[in-house]
Short mmCIF file of C-alpha atoms in Angstrom, two decimals:
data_model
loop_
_atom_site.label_atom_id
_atom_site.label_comp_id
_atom_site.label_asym_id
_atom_site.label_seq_id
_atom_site.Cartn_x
_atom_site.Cartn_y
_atom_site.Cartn_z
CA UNK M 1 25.13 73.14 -13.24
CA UNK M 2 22.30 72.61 -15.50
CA UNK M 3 19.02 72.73 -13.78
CA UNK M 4 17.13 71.27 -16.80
CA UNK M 5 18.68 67.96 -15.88
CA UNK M 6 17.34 67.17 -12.12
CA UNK M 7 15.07 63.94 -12.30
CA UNK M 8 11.71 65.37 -11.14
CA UNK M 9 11.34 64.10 -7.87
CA UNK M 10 9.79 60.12 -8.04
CA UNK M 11 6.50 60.99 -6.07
CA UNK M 12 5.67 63.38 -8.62
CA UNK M 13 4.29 62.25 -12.32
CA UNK M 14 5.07 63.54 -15.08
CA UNK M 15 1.18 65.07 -14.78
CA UNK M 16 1.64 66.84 -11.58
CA UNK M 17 0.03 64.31 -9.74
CA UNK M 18 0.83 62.15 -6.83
CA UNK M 19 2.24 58.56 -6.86
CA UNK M 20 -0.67 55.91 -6.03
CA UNK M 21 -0.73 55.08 -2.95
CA UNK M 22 -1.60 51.54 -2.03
CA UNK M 23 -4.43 51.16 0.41
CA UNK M 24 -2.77 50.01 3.72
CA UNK M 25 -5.17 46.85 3.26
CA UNK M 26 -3.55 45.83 0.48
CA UNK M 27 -0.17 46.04 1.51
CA UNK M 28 -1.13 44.39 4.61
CA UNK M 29 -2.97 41.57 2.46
CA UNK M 30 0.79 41.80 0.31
CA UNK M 31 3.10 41.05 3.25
CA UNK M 32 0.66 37.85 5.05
CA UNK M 33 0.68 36.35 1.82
CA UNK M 34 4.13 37.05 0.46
CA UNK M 35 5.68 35.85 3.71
CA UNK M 36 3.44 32.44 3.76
CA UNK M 37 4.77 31.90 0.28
CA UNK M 38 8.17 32.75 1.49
CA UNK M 39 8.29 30.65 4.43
CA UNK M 40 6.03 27.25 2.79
CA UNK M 41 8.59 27.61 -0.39
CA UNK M 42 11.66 28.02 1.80
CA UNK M 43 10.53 24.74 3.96
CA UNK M 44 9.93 22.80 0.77
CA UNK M 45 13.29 23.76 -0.13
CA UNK M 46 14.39 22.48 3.17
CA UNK M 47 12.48 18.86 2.33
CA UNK M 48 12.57 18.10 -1.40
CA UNK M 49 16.06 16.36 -0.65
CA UNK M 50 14.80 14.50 2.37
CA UNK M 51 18.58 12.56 2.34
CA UNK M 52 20.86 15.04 1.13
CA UNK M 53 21.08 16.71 4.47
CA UNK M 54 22.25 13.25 6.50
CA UNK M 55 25.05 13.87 8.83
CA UNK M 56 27.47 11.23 8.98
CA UNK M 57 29.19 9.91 5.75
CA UNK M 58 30.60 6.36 4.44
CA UNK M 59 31.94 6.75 1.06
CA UNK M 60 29.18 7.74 -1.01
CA UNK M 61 26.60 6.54 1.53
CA UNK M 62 25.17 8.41 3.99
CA UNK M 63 22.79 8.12 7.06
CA UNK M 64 21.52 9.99 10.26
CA UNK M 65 21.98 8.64 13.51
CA UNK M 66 18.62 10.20 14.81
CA UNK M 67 16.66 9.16 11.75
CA UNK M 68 13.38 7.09 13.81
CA UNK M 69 14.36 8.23 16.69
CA UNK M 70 12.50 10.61 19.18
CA UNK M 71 15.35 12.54 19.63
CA UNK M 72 15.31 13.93 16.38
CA UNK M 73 15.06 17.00 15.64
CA UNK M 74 11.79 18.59 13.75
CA UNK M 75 14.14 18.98 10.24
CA UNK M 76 14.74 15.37 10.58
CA UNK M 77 11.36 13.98 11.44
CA UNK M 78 10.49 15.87 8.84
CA UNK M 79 12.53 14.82 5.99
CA UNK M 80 12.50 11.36 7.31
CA UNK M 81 8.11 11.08 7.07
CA UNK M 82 9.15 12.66 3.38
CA UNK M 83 11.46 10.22 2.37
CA UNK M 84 11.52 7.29 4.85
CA UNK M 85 8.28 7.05 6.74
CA UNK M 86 7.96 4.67 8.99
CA UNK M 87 12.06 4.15 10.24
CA UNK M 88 13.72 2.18 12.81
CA UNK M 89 15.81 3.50 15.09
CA UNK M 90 19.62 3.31 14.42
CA UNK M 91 19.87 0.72 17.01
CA UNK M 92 17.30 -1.90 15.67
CA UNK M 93 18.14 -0.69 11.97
CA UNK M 94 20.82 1.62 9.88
CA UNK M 95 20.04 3.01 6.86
CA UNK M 96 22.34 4.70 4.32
CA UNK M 97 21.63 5.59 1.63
CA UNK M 98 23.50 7.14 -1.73
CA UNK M 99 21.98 9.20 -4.96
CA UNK M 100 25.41 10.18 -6.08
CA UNK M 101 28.51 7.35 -7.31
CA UNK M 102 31.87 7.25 -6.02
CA UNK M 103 32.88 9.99 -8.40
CA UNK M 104 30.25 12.27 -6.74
CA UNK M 105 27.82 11.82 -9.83
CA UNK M 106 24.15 12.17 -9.51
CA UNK M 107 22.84 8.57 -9.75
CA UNK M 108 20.17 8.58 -13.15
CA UNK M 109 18.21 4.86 -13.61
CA UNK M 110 19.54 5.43 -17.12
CA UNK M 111 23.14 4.27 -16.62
CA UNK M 112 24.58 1.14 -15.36
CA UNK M 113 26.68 0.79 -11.93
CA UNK M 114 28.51 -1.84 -10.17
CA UNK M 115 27.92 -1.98 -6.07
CA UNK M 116 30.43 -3.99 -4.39
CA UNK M 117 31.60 -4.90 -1.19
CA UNK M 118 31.73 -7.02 2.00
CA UNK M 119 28.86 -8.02 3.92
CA UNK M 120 28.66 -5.24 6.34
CA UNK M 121 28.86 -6.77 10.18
CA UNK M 122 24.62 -7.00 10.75
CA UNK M 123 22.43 -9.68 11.27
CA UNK M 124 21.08 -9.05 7.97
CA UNK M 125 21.52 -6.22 5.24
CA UNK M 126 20.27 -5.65 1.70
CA UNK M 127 20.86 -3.40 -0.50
CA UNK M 128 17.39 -1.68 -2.97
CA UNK M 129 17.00 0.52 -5.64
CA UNK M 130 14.52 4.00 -5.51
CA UNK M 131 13.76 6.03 -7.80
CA UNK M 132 13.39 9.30 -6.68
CA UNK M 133 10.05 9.49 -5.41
CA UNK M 134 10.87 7.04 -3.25
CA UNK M 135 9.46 3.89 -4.57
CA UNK M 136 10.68 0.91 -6.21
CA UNK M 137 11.30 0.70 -9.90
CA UNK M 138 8.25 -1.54 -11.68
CA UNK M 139 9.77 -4.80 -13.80
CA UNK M 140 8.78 -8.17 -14.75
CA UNK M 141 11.50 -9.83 -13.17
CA UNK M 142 9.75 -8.45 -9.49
CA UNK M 143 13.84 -7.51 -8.67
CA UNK M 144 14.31 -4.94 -5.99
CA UNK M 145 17.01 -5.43 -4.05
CA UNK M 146 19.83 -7.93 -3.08
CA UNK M 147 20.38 -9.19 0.39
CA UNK M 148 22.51 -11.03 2.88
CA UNK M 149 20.17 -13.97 1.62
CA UNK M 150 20.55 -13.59 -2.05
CA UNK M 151 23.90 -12.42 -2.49
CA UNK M 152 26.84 -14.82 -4.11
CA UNK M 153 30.10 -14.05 -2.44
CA UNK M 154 33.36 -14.32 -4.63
CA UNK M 155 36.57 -16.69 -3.26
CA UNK M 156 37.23 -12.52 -1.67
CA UNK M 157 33.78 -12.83 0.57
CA UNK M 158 32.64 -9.78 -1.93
CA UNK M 159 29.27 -9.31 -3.14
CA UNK M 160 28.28 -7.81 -6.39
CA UNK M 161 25.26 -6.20 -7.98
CA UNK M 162 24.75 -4.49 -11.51
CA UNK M 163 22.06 -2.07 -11.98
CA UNK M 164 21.11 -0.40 -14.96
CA UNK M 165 17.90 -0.23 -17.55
CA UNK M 166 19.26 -3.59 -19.31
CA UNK M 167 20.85 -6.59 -18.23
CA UNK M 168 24.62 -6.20 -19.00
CA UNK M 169 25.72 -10.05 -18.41
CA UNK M 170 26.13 -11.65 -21.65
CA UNK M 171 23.15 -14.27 -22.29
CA UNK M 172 23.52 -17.88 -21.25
CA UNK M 173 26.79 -16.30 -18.67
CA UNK M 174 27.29 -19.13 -16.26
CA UNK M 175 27.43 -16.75 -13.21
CA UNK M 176 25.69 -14.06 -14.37
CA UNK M 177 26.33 -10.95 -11.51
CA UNK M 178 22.41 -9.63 -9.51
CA UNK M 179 20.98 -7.30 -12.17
CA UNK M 180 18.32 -5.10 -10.46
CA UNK M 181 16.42 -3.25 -13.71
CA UNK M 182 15.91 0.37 -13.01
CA UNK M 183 14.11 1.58 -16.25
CA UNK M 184 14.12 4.97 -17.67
CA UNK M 185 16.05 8.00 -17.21
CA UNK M 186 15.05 9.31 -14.00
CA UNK M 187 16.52 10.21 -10.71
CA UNK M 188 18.25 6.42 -8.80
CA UNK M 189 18.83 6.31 -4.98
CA UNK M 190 20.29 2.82 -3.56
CA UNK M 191 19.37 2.62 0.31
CA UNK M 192 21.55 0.34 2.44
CA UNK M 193 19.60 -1.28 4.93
CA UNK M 194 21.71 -2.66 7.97
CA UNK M 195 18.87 -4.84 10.22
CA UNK M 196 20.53 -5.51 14.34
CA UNK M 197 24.20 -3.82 13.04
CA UNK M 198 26.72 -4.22 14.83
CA UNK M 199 27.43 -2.41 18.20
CA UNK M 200 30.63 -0.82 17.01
CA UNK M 201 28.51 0.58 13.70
CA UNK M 202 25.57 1.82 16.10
CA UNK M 203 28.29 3.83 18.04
CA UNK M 204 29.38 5.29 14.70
CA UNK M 205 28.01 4.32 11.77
CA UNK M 206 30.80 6.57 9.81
CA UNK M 207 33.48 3.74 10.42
CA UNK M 208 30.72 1.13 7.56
CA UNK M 209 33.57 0.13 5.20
CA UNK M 210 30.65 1.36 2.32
CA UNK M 211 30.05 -0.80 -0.71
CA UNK M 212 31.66 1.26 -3.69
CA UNK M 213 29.14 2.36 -6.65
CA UNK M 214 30.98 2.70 -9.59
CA UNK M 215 29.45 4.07 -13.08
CA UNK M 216 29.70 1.29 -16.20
CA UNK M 217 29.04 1.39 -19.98
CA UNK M 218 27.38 3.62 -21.78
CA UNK M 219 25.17 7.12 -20.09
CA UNK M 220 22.68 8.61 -22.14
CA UNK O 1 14.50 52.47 3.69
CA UNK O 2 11.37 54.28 5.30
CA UNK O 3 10.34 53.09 8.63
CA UNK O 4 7.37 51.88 7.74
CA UNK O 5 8.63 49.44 4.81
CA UNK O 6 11.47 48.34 7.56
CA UNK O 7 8.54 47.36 9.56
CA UNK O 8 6.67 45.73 6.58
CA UNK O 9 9.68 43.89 5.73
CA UNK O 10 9.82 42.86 9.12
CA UNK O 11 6.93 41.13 9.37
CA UNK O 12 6.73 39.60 5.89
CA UNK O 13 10.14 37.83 7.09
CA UNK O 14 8.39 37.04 10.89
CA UNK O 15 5.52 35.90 8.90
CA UNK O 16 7.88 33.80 6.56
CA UNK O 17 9.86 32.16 9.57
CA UNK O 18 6.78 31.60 11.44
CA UNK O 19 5.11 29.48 8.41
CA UNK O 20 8.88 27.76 7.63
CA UNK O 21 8.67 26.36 11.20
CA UNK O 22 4.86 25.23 11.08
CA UNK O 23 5.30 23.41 7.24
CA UNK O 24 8.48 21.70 9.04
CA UNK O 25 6.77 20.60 12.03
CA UNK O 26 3.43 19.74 10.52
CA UNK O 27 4.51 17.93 7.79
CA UNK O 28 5.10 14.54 9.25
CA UNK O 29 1.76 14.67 11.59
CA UNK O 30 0.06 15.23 8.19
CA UNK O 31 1.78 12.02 6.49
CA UNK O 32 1.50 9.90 9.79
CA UNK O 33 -2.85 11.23 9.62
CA UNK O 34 -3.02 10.06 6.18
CA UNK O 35 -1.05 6.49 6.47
CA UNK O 36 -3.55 6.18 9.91
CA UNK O 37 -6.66 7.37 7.94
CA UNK O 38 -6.28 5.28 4.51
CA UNK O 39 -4.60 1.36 6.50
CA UNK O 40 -7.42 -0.46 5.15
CA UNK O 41 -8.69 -2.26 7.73
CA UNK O 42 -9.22 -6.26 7.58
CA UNK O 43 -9.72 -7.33 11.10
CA UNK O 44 -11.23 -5.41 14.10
CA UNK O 45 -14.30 -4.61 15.96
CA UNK O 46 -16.80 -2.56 13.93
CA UNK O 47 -16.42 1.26 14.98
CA UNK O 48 -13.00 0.56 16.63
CA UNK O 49 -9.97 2.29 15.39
CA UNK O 50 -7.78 -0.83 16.05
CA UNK O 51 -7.34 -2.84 13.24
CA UNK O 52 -4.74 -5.29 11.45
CA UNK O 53 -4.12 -5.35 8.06
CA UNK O 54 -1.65 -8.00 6.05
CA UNK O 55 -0.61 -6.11 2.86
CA UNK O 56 0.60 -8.39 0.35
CA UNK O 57 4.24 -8.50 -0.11
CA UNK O 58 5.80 -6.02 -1.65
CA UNK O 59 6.09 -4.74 -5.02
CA UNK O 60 6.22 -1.74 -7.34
CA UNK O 61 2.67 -1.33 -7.17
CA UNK O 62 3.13 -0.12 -3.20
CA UNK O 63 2.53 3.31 -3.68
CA UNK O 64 1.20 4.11 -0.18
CA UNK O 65 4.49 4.57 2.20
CA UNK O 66 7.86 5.38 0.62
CA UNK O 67 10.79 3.58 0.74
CA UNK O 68 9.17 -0.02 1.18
CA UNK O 69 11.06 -2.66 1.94
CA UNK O 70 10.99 -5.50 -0.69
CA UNK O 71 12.25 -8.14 2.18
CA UNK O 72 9.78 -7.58 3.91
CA UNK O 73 6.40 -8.59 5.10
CA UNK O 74 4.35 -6.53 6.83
CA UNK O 75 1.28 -6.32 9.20
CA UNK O 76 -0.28 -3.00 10.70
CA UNK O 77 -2.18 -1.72 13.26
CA UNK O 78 -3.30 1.40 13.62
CA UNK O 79 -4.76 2.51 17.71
CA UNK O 80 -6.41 4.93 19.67
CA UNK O 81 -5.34 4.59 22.86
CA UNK O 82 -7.48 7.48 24.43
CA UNK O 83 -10.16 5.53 26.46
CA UNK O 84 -8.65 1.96 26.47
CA UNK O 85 -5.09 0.19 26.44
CA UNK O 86 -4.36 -2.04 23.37
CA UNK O 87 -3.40 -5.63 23.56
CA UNK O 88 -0.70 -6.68 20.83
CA UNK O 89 0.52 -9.99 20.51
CA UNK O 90 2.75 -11.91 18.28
CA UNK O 91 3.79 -15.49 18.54
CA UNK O 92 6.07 -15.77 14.81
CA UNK O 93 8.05 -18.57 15.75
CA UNK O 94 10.46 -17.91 12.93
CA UNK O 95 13.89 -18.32 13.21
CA UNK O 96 14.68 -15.37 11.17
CA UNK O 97 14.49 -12.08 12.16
CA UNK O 98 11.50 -10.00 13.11
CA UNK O 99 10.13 -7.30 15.25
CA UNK O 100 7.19 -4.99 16.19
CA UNK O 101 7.69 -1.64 16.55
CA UNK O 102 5.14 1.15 17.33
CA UNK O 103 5.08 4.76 15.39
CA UNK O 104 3.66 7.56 17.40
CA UNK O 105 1.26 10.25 15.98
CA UNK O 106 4.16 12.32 15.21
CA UNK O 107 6.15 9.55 13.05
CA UNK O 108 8.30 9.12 15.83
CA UNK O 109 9.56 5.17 16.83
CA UNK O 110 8.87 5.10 20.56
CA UNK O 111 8.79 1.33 20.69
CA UNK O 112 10.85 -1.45 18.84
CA UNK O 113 10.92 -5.33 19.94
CA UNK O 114 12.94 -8.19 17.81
CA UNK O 115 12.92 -11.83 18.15
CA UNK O 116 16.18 -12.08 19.91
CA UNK O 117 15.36 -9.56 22.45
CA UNK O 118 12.04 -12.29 22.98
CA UNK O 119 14.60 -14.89 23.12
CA UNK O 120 11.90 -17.42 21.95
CA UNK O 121 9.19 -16.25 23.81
CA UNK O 122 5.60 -14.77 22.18
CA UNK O 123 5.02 -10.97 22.31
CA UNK O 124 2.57 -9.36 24.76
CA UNK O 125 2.32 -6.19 25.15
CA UNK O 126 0.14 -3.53 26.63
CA UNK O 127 -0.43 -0.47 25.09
CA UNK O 128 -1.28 2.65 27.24
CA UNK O 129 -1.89 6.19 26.32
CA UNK O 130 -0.90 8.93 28.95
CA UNK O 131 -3.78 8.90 30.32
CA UNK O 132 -4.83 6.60 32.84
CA UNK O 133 -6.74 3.29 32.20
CA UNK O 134 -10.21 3.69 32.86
CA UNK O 135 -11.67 2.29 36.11
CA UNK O 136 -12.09 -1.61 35.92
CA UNK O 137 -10.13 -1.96 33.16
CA UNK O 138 -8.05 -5.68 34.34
CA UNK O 139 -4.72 -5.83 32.85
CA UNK O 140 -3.21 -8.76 31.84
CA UNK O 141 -0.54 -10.56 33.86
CA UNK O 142 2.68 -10.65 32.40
CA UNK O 143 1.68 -8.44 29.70
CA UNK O 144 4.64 -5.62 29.23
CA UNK O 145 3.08 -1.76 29.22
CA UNK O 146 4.51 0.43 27.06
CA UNK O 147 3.35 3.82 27.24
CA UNK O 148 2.39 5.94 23.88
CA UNK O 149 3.59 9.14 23.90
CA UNK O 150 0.03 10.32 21.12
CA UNK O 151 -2.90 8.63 21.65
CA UNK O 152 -3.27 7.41 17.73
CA UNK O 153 -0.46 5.85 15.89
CA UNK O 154 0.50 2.60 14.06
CA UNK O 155 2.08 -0.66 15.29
CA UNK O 156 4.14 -2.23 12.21
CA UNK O 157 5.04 -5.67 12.40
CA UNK O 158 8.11 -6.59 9.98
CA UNK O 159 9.15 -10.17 8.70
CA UNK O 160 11.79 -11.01 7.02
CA UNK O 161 11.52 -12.90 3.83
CA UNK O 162 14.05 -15.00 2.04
CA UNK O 163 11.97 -16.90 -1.15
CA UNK O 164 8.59 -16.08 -0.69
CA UNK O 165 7.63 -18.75 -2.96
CA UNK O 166 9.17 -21.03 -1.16
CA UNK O 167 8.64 -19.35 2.59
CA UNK O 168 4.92 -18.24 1.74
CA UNK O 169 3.56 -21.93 3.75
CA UNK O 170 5.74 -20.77 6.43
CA UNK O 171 5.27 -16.98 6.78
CA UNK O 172 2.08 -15.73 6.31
CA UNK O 173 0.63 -18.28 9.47
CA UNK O 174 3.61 -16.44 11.23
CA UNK O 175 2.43 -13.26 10.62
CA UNK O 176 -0.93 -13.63 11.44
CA UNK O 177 -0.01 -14.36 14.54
CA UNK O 178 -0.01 -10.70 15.00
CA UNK O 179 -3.04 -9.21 17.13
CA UNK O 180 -3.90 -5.62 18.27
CA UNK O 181 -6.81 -5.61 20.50
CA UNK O 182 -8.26 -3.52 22.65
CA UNK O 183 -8.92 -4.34 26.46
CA UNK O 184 -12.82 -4.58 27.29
#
């Protein structure tokens, strides 16, 4: 055994003298602030994807059945005064809402989808386009959203609805399909607003046959 | 591991888990303060905290709430129910839909109403904190009480809107139907 080889021992510098010792102060001061970084940086983990955590699941939509409500739970008031302040209760309204397509994509303003579907069985629906801080995407057109009002149903009683930063029906098209503009590249959420659904969707909102949202043309 | 940076580690994670709770549970009181502060207020007595305000309808310049409706028209009220019960009334007569529902301190929707639940008939309702109404105070028959579970929070009125150009004549009289007043 070579005794030239033992690592000195770590308390001990190469001078002879003893490792600093932190004043207990300081490492006091170290641990409040460490663990209030810890714990505000964990919780806006927890938050910064107010809708990814929903519960129940429709195709590529999904929703909470406790979002408004005053049974929910502190996580879910939470994320819901983050990204939905101000929510009805599942029996007045149902939201759903989707930031990824059919194909389990992340939905970006800069490509162009195709919604379709049924009317869903509410009083009245609609269907609008976020960005992803929540707001609506500025245009001339003032185009936000398409609704049990607006929509054209086909000879099938579908709807349809083309997003995407340009129009993609050809000009002078004699039906052209509802074009809601979503400029830029950025992060797209569609939220699926169901207003007095019916009872059978209030007692589970998983059975919404869910409008598919499917990616077209070209994706920078 | 010497004890004493098990014990540090300890509380930097107790620390950690104690703040994680408080962000969670604060974090919607905060939002719900600053919508309440920052309603601007167009109608109401002078030094009351009830007031109505009609936003215009809604656009991509709405920057103030997330997630606004575009089919939508709005009216707000924001109370303080602590020393007297608040009056709200709505008489639309619209055939499509609308309601009134009431937002407590904490975000939470204690309170919806829609026009088919009214069946036809105006809204009246009485707004009471937990407390109890102040000696004198006369409430008005018929009136429904609803009881706030905070003593601030907002009352939102929603209407639906087809065309507004072509509903505007219609809709904003409707809306403006919508009162929040406090009882003498």
């Amino acid at each position: 055994m070579n005794a030239d080889r033992v690592p000195a021992k770590p308390s001990i510098l190469a001078g002879g003298q003893a490792a600093p010792c932190w004043p207990r102060a300081w490492v006091a001061a170290g641990i409040v602030v460490g663990g209030i970084a810890l714990g505000a940086a964990s919780a806006w983990l927890v938050l910064k994807n107010p809708w990814s955590a929903q519960s129940v699941r429709a195709g590529a939509w999904k929703t909470s059945t406790v979002t408004g409500s005053v049974d929910a739970d502190p996580y879910t008031r939470a994320r819901v005064a983050v990204g939905g302040l101000l929510a009805l209760s599942r029996e007045e309204t149902l939201y759903y809402v989707a930031d990824r397509d059919d194909a389990g994509r992340p939905l970006r303003s800069g490509c162009g989808y195709r919604i379709e579907g049924t009317p869903p069985p509410a009083r009245w629906w609609s269907i609008t386009a976020y960005a992803d801080d929540f707001f609506l995407f500025p245009n001339e057109a003032h185009r936000y959203s398409l609704n049990g009002s607006t929509a054209q149903l086909d000879a099938k009683g579908h709807f349809a609805l083309l997003t995407g930063p340009n129009d993609p029906n050809p000009p002078g098209a004699a039906t052209p399909t509802h074009w809601l503009p979503t400029p830029g590249d950025r992060g797209l959420m569609f939220t699926l607003r169901l207003y007095n659904p019916g009872p059978a969707l209030v007692a589970t909102p998983s059975v919404l046959v869910p409008p598919s949202i499917e990616r077209v043309g070209a994706c920078p | 591991m010497t004890r004493r940076r098990w014990q540090g580690t300890l509380a930097l994670l107790a620390i950690a888990a104690g703040t994680h709770l408080l962000v969670v549970w604060a974090i919607p009181r905060l939002i719900m303060r600053k919508v309440l502060s920052t309603t601007p207020a167009q109608l109401g007595s002078p030094g009351s905290t009830e007031r109505v305000y009609f936003p215009p309808m809604t656009d991509a310049t709405q920057r103030r709430i997330v997630m606004p409706s575009p089919d939508l028209l709005y009216a707000t009220c924001v109370f303080d129910v602590s020393r007297r019960p608040l009056r709200i009334q709505a008489d639309p007569r619209l055939s499509g839909y609308w309601s009134v529902a009431a937002y407590a301190a904490n975000s939470d929707n204690f309170f919806v109403v829609n026009d088919r639940q009214l069946a036809g008939q105006p809204l009246d309702l009485l707004l009471v904190g937990m407390q109890r109404a102040p000696a004198g105070t006369v409430m008005p028959p018929g009136a429904r009480v609803v009881v706030a579970p905070s003593d601030k929070g907002l009352v939102l009125m929603r209407v639906l809107v087809g065309d507004y150009a072509t509903e505007k004549a219609m809709l904003e009289p409707a809306r403006r139907t919508f009162r929040c007043e406090p009882l003498p």
